[in-house]
PDB file of C-alpha atoms in Angstrom:
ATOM      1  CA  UNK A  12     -37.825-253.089-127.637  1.00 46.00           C
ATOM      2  CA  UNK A  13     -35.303-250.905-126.095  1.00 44.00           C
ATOM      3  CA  UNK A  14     -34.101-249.899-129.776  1.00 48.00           C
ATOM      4  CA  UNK A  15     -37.620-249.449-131.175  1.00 46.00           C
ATOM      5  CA  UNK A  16     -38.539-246.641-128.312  1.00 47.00           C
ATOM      6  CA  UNK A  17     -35.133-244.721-129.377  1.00 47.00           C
ATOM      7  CA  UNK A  18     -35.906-244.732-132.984  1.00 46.00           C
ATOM      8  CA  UNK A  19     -39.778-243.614-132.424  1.00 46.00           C
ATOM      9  CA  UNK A  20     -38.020-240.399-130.048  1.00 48.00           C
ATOM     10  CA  UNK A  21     -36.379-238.638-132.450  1.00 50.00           C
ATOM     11  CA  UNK A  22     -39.571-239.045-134.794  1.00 55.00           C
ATOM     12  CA  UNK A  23     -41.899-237.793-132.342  1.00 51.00           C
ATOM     13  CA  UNK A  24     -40.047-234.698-131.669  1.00 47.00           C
ATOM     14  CA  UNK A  25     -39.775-233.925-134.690  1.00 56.00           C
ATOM     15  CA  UNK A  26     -43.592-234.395-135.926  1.00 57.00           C
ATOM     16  CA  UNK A  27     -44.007-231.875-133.111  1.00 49.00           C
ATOM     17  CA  UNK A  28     -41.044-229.046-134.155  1.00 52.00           C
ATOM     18  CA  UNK A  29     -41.843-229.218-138.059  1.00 60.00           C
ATOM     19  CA  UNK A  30     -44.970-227.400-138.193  1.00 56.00           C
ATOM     20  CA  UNK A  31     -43.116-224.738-135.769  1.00 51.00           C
ATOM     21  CA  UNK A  32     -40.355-224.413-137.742  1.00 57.00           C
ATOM     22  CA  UNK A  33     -41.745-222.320-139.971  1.00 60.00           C
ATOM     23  CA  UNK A  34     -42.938-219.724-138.031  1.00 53.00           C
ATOM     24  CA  UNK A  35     -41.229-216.683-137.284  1.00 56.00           C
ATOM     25  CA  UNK A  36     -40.764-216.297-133.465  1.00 50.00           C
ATOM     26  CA  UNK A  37     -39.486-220.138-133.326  1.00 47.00           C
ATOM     27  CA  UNK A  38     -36.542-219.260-135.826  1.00 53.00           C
ATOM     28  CA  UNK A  39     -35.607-215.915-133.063  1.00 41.00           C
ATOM     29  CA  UNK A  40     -35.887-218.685-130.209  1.00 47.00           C
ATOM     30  CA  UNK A  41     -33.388-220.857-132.475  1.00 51.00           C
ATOM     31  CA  UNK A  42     -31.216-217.911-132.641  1.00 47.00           C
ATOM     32  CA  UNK A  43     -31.401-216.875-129.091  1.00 43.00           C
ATOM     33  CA  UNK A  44     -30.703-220.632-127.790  1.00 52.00           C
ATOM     34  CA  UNK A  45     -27.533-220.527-129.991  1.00 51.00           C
ATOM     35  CA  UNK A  46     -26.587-217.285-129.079  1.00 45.00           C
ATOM     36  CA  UNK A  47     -27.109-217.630-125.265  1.00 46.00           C
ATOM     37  CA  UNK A  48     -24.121-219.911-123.604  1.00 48.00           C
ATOM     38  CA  UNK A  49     -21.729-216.731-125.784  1.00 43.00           C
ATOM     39  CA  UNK A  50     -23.832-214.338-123.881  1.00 42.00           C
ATOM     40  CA  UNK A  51     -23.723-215.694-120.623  1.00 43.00           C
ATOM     41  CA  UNK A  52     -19.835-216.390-121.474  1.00 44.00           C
ATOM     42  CA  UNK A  53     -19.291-212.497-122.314  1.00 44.00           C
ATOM     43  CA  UNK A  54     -20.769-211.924-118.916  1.00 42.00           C
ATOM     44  CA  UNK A  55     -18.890-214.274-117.126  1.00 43.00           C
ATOM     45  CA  UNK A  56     -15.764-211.923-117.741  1.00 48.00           C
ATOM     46  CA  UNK A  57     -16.545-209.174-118.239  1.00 60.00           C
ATOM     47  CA  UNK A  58     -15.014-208.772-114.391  1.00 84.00           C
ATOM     48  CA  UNK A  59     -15.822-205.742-111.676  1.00 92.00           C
ATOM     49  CA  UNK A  60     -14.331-203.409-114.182  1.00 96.00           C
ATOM     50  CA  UNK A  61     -11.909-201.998-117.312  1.00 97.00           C
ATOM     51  CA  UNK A  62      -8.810-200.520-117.475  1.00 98.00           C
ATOM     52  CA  UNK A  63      -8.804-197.459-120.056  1.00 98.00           C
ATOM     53  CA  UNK A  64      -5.489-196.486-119.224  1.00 98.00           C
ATOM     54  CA  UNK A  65      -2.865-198.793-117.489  1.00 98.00           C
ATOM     55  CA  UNK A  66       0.769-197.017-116.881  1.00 98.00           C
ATOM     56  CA  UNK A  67       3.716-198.186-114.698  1.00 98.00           C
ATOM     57  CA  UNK A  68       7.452-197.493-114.002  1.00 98.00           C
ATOM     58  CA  UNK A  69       9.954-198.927-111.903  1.00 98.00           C
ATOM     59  CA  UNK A  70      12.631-197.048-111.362  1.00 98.00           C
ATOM     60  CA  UNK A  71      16.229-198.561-110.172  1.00 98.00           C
ATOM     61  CA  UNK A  72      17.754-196.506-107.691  1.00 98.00           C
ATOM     62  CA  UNK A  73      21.530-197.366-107.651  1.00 98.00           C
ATOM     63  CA  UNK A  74      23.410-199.205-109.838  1.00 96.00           C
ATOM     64  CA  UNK A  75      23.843-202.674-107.402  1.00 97.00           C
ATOM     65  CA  UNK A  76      20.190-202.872-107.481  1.00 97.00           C
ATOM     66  CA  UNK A  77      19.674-202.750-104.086  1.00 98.00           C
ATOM     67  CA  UNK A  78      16.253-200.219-104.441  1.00 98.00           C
ATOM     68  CA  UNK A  79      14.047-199.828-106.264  1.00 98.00           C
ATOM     69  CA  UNK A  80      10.500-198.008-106.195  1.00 98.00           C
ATOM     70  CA  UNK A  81       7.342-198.788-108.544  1.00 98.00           C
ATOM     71  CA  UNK A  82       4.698-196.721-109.781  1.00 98.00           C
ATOM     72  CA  UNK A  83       1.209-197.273-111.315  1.00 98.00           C
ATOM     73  CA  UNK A  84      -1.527-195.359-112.881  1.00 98.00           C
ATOM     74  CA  UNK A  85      -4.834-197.178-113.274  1.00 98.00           C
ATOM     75  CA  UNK A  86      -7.887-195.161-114.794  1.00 98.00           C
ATOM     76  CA  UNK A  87     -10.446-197.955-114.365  1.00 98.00           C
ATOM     77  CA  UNK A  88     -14.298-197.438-115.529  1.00 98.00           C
ATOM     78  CA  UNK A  89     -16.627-199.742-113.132  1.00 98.00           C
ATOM     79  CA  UNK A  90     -18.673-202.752-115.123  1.00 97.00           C
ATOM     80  CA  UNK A  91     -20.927-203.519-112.097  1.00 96.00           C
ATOM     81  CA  UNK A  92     -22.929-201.833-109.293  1.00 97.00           C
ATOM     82  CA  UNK A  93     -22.085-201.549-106.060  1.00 97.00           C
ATOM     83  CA  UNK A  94     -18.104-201.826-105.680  1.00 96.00           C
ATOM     84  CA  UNK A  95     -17.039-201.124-102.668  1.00 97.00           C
ATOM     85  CA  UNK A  96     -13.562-202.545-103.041  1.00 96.00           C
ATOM     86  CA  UNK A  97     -10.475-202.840-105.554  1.00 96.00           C
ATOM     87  CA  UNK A  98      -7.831-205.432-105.536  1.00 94.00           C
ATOM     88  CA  UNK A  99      -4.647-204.698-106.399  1.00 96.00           C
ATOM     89  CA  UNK A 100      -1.689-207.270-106.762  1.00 93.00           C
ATOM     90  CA  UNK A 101       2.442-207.433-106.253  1.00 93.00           C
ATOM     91  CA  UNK A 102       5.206-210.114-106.816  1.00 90.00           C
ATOM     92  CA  UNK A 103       9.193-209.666-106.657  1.00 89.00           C
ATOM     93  CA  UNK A 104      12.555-210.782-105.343  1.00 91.00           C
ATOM     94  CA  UNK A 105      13.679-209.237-101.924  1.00 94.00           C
ATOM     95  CA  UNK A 106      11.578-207.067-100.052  1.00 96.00           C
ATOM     96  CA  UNK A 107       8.707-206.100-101.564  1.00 95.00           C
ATOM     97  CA  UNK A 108       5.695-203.480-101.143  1.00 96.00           C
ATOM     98  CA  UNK A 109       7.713-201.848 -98.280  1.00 97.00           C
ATOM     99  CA  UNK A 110       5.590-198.103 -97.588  1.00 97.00           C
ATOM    100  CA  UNK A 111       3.113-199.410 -99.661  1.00 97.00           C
ATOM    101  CA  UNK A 112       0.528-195.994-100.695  1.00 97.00           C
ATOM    102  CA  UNK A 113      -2.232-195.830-102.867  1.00 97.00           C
ATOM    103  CA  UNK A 114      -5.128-193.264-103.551  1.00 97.00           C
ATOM    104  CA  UNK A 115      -7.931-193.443-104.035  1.00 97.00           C
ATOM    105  CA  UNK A 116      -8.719-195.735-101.417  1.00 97.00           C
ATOM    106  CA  UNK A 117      -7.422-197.595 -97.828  1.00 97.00           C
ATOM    107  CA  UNK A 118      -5.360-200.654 -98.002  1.00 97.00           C
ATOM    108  CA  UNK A 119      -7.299-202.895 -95.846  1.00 96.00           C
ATOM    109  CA  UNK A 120      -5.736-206.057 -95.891  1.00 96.00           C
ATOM    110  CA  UNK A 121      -2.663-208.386 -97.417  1.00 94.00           C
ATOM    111  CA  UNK A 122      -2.345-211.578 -98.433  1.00 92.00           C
ATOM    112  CA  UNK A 123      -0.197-214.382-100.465  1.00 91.00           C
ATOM    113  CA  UNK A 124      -1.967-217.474-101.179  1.00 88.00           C
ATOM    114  CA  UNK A 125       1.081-218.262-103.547  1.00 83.00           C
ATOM    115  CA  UNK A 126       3.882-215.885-105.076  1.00 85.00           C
ATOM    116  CA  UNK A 127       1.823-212.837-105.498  1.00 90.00           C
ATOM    117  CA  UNK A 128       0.717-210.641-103.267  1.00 94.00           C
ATOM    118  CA  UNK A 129      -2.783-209.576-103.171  1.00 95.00           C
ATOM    119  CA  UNK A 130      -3.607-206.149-101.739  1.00 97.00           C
ATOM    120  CA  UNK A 131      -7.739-205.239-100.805  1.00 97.00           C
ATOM    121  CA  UNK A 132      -8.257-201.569-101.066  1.00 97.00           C
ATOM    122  CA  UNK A 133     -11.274-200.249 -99.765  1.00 97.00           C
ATOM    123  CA  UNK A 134     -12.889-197.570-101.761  1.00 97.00           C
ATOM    124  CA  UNK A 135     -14.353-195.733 -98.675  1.00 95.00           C
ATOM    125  CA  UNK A 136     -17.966-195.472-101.222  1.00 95.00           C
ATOM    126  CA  UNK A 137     -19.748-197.537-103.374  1.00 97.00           C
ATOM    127  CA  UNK A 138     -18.923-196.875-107.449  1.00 97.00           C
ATOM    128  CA  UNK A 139     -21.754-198.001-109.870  1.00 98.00           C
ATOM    129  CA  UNK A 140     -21.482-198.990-113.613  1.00 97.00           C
ATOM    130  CA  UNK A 141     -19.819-196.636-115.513  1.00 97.00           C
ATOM    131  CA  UNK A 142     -18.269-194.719-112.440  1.00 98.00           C
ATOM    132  CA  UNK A 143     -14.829-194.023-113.338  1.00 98.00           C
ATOM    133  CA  UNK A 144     -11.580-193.997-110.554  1.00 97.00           C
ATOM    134  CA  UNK A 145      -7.849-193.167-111.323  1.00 98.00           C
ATOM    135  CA  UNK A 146      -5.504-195.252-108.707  1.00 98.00           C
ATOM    136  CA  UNK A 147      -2.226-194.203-107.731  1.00 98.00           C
ATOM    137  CA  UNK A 148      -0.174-196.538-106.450  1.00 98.00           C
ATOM    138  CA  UNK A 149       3.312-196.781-105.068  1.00 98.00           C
ATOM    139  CA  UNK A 150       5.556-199.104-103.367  1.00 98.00           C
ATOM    140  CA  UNK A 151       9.183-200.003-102.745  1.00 98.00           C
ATOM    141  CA  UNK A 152      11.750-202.493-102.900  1.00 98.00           C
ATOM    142  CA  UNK A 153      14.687-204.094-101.712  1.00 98.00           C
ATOM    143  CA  UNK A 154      17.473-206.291-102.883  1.00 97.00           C
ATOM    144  CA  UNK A 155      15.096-207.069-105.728  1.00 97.00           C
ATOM    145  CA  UNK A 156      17.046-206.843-108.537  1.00 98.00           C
ATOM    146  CA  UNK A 157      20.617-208.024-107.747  1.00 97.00           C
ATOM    147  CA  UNK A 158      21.412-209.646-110.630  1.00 97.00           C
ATOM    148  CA  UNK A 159      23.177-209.322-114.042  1.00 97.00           C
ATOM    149  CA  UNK A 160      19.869-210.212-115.753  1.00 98.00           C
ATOM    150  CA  UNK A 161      17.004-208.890-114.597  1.00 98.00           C
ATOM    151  CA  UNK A 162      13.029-208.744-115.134  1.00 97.00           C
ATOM    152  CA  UNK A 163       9.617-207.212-114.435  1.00 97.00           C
ATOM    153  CA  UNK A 164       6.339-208.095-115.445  1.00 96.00           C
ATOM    154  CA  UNK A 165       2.968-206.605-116.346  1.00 97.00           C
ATOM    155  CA  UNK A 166       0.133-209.168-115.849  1.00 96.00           C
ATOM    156  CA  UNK A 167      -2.970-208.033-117.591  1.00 96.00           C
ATOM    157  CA  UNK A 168      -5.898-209.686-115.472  1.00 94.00           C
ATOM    158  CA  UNK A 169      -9.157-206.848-116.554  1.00 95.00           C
ATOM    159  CA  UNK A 170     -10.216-205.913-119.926  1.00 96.00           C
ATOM    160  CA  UNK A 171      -7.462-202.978-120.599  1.00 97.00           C
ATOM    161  CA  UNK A 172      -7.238-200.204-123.600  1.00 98.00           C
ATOM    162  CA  UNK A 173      -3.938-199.142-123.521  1.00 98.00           C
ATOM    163  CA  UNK A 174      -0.432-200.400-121.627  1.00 98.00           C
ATOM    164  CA  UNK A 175       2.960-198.531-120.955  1.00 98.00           C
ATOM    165  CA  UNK A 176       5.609-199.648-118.996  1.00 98.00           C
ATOM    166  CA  UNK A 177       8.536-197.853-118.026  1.00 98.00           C
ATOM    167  CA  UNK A 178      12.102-198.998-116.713  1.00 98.00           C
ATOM    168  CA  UNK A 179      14.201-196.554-115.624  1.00 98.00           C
ATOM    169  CA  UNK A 180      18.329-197.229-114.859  1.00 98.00           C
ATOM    170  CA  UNK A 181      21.179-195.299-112.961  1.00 98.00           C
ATOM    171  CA  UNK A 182      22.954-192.931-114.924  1.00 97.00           C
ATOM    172  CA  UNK A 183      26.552-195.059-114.677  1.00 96.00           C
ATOM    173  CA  UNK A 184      24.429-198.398-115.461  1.00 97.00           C
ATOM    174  CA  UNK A 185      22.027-198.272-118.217  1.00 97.00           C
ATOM    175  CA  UNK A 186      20.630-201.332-119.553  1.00 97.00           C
ATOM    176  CA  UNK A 187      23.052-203.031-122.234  1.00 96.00           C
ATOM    177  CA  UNK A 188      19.940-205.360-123.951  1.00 97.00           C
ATOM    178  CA  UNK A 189      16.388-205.590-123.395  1.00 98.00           C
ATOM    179  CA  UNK A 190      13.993-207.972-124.335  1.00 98.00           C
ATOM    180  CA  UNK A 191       9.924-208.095-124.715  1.00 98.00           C
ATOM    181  CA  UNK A 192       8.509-211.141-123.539  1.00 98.00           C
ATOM    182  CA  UNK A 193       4.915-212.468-124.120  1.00 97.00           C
ATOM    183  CA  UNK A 194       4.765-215.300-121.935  1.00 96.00           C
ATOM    184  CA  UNK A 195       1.734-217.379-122.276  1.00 94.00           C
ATOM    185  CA  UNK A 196       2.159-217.147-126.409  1.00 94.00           C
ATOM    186  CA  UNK A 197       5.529-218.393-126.226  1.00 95.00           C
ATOM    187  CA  UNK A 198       6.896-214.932-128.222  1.00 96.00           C
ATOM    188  CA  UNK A 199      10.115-212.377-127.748  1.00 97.00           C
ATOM    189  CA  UNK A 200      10.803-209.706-129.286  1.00 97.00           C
ATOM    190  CA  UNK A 201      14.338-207.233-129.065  1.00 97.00           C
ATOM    191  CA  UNK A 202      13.407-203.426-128.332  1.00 97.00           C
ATOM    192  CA  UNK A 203      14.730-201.516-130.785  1.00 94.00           C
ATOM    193  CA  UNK A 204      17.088-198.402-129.610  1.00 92.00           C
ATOM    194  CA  UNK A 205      14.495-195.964-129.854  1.00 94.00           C
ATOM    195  CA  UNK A 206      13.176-197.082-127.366  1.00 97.00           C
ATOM    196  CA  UNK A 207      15.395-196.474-124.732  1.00 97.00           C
ATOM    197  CA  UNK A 208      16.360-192.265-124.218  1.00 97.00           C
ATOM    198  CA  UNK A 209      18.371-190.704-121.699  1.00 97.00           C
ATOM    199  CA  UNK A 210      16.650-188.698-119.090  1.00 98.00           C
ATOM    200  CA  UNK A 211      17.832-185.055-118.488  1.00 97.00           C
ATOM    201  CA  UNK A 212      19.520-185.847-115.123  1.00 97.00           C
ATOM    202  CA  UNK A 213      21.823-188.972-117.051  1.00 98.00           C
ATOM    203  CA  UNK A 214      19.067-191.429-116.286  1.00 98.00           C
ATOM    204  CA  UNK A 215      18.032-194.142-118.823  1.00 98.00           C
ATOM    205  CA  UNK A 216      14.484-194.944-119.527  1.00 98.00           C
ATOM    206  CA  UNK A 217      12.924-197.823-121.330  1.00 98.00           C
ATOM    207  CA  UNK A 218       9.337-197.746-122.900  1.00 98.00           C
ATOM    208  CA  UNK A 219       7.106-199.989-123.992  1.00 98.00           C
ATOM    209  CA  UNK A 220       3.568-199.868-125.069  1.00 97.00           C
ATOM    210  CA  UNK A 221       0.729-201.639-126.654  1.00 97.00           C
ATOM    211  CA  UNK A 222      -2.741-201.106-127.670  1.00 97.00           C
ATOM    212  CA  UNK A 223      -5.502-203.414-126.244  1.00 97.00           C
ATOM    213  CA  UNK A 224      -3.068-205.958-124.617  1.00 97.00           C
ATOM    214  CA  UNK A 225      -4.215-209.514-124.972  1.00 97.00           C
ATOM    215  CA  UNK A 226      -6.298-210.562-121.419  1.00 95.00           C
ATOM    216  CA  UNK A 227      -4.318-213.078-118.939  1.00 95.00           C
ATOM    217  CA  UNK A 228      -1.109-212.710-120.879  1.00 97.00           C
ATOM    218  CA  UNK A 229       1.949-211.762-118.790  1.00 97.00           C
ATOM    219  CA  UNK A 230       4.363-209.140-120.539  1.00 98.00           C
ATOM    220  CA  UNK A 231       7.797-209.281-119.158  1.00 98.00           C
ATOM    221  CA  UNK A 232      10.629-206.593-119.650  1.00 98.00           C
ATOM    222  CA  UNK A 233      13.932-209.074-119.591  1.00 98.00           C
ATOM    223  CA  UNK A 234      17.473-206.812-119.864  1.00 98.00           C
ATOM    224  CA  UNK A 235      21.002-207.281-119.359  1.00 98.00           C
ATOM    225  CA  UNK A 236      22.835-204.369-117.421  1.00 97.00           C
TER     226      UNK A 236
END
């Protein structure tokens, strides 16, 4: 009996769909139902906001690598209504996010559920979709990069337009080798000289910079010096 009733379900539903199936409105519902779980995906992250123009630079103070300072641009364009806050995040060796400054914005609170270090900024005002901020933010660090081989990463976690990334060495240590790393597809790549100049006070500055880089991947600047 039990197979009988599961061979007579099938048929049933279908003596009732084949007369619809023909009719225009039930082929857009047929669309729409496949369509929908991508929609509803797409929305799922899209996130708070977009990055149209992500640009950073840490700068090595002296050649032991004892300080350092980092800098960020963020021009961000709001994907929801009513954001009142912005999160921005830090990770490092030695003392990091020491006189920590941003603007727009108050840093209201700190925290590190793990080995970043999450940062809430309140936007004192709400932003709606399609409001547009540009954060500057600026922190420093100590003891951070001590070694002969160094890195720094750029972790893209928002839908972002365009990346650069500067490193900038002492004038008596620039950096003898360095390395682009995509981490999460396994993938390296050698910067060619070009892109490393020297600065008009003797300084030595690395670029790098890519065109709608890949969401969640973690782009790490790896050099010898």
């Amino acid at each position: 009996m039990a197979d009988k009733n599961q061979t007579s379900k099938p048929s049933l539903i279908s003596s009732l769909l084949d007369p619809l199936a023909g009719l225009p409105w039930f082929n857009v519902l047929s669309s729409l139902w496949t369509i929908l779980p991508k929609l509803l995906q797409g929305f799922a992250i899209e996130g708070m906001y977009e990055v149209l123009e992500y640009e950073s630079t840490l700068e090595l103070k002296d050649k032991k690598g004892l300080h350092a300072t980092f800098r960020k641009r963020q021009k961000v364009r709001y994907l929801q209504d009513n954001i009142i806050a912005y999160q921005d995040q830090a990770w490092g060796d030695g003392e990091i996010l020491l006189n920590y400054r941003c603007s727009p914005g108050i840093p209201v609170d700190r925290y590190r559920p793990g080995n970043k270090f999450y940062i809430l900024i309140s936007l004192r005002g709400v932003k709606n979709r399609g409001d547009e901020d540009e954060f500057h933010i600026e922190w420093k660090m100590h003891k951070s990069f001590l070694r002969r081989h160094e890195q720094w990463e750029t972790e893209i976690n928002h839908p972002t337009r365009h990346l650069v990334v500067y490193a900038v060495f002492p004038k008596k240590r620039p950096p003898l080798r360095v390395v682009l790393i995509e981490d999460t597809r396994h993938r390296s790549s050698v910067l060619q000289d070009s892109a490393q100049r020297q600065l008009p006070d003797g300084r030595w500055q690395v670029e790098w910079q890519t065109e709608q880089p890949r969401l969640h991947e973690r782009y790490i600047l790896a050099w010898e010096w």
